[in-house]
mmCIF file of C-alpha atoms in Angstrom:
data_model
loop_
_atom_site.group_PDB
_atom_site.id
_atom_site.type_symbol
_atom_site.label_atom_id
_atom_site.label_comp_id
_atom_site.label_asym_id
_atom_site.label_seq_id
_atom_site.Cartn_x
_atom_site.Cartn_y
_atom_site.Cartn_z
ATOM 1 C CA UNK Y 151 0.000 0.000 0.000
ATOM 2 C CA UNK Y 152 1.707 3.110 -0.784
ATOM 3 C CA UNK Y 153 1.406 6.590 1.928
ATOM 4 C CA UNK Y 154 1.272 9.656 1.066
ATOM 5 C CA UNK Y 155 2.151 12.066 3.119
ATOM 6 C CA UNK Y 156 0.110 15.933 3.367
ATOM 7 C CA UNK Y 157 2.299 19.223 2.774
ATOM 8 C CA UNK Y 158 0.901 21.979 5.428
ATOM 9 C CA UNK Y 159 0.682 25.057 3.157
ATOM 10 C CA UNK Y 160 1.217 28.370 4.881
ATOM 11 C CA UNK Y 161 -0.869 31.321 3.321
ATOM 12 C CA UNK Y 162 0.534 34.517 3.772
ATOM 13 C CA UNK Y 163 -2.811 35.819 4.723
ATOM 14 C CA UNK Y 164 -3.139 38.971 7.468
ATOM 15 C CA UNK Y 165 -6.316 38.142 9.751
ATOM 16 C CA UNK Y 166 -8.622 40.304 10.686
ATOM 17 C CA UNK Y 167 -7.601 40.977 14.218
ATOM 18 C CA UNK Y 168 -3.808 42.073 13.206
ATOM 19 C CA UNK Y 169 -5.502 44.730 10.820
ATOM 20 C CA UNK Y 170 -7.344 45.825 13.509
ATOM 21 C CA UNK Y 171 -4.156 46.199 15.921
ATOM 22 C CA UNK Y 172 -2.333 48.029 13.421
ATOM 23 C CA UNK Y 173 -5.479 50.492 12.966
ATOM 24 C CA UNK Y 174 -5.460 50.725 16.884
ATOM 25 C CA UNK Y 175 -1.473 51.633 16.797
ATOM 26 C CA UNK Y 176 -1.945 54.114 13.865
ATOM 27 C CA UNK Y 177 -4.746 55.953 15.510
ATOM 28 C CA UNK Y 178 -2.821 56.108 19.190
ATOM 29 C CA UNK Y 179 0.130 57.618 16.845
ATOM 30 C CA UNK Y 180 -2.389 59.931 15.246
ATOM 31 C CA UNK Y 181 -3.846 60.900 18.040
ATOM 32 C CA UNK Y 182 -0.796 61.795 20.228
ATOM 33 C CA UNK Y 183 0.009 63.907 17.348
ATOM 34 C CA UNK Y 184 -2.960 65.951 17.257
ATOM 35 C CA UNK Y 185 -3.214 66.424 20.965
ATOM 36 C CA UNK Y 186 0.060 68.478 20.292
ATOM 37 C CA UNK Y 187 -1.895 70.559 17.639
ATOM 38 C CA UNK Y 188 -4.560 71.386 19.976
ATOM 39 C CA UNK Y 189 -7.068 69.150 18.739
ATOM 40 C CA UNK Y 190 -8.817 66.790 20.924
ATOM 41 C CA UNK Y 191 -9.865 63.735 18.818
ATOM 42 C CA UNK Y 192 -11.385 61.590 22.107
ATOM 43 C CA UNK Y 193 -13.267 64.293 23.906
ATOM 44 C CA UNK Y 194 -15.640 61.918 24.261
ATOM 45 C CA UNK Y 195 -14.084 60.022 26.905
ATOM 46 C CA UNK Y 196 -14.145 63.089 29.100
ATOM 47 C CA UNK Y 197 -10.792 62.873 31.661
ATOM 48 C CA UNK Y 198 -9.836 59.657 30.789
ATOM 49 C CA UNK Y 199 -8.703 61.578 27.016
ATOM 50 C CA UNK Y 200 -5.459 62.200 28.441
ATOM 51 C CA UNK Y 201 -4.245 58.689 28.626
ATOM 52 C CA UNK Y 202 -6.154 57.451 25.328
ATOM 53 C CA UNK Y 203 -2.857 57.255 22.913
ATOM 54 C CA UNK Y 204 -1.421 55.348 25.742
ATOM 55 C CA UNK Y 205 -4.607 53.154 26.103
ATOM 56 C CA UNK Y 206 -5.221 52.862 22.333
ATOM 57 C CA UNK Y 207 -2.004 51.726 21.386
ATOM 58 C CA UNK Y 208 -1.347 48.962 24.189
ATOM 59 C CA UNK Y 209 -4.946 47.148 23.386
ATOM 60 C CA UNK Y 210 -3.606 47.469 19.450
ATOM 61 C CA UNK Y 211 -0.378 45.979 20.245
ATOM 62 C CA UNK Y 212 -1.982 43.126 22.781
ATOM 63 C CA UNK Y 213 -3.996 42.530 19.533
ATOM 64 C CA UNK Y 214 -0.771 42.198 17.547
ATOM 65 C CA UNK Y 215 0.918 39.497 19.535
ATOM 66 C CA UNK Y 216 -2.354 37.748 20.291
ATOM 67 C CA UNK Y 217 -2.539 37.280 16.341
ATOM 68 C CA UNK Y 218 0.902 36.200 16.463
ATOM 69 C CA UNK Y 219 0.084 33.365 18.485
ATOM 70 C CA UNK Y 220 -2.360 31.831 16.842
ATOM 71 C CA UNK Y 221 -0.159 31.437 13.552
#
């Protein structure tokens, strides 16, 4: 009987959750930059505003290594 063996083929696909991450890290980096121009582009958030680049940018980079992970 002859085997035959399977050949795992890696796609060089991006999922959906590192193109979210990298939106995440592009809009902390946008955002720091305006706050320097005088324009506040999370007002919403009320205090907490301050710290959004910060906050932003650490949830898109957790969502950068957690898509790492799964590869």
């Amino acid at each position: 009987m002859k085997t035959v063996k399977a050949e795992k083929v890696e796609t060089d696909s991006t999922s959906f959750i590192n193109i979210v991450g990298g939106l995440l890290i592009a809009f902390a980096v946008i955002d720091f930059a305006m706050s320097f121009a005088g324009t506040n582009l999370t007002s919403f958030l009320g205090p907490v505003s301050r710290f959004s680049p910060i906050i932003f940018g650490l949830i898109g980079s957790a969502l950068l290594n957690a898509g790492k992970e799964g590869s």
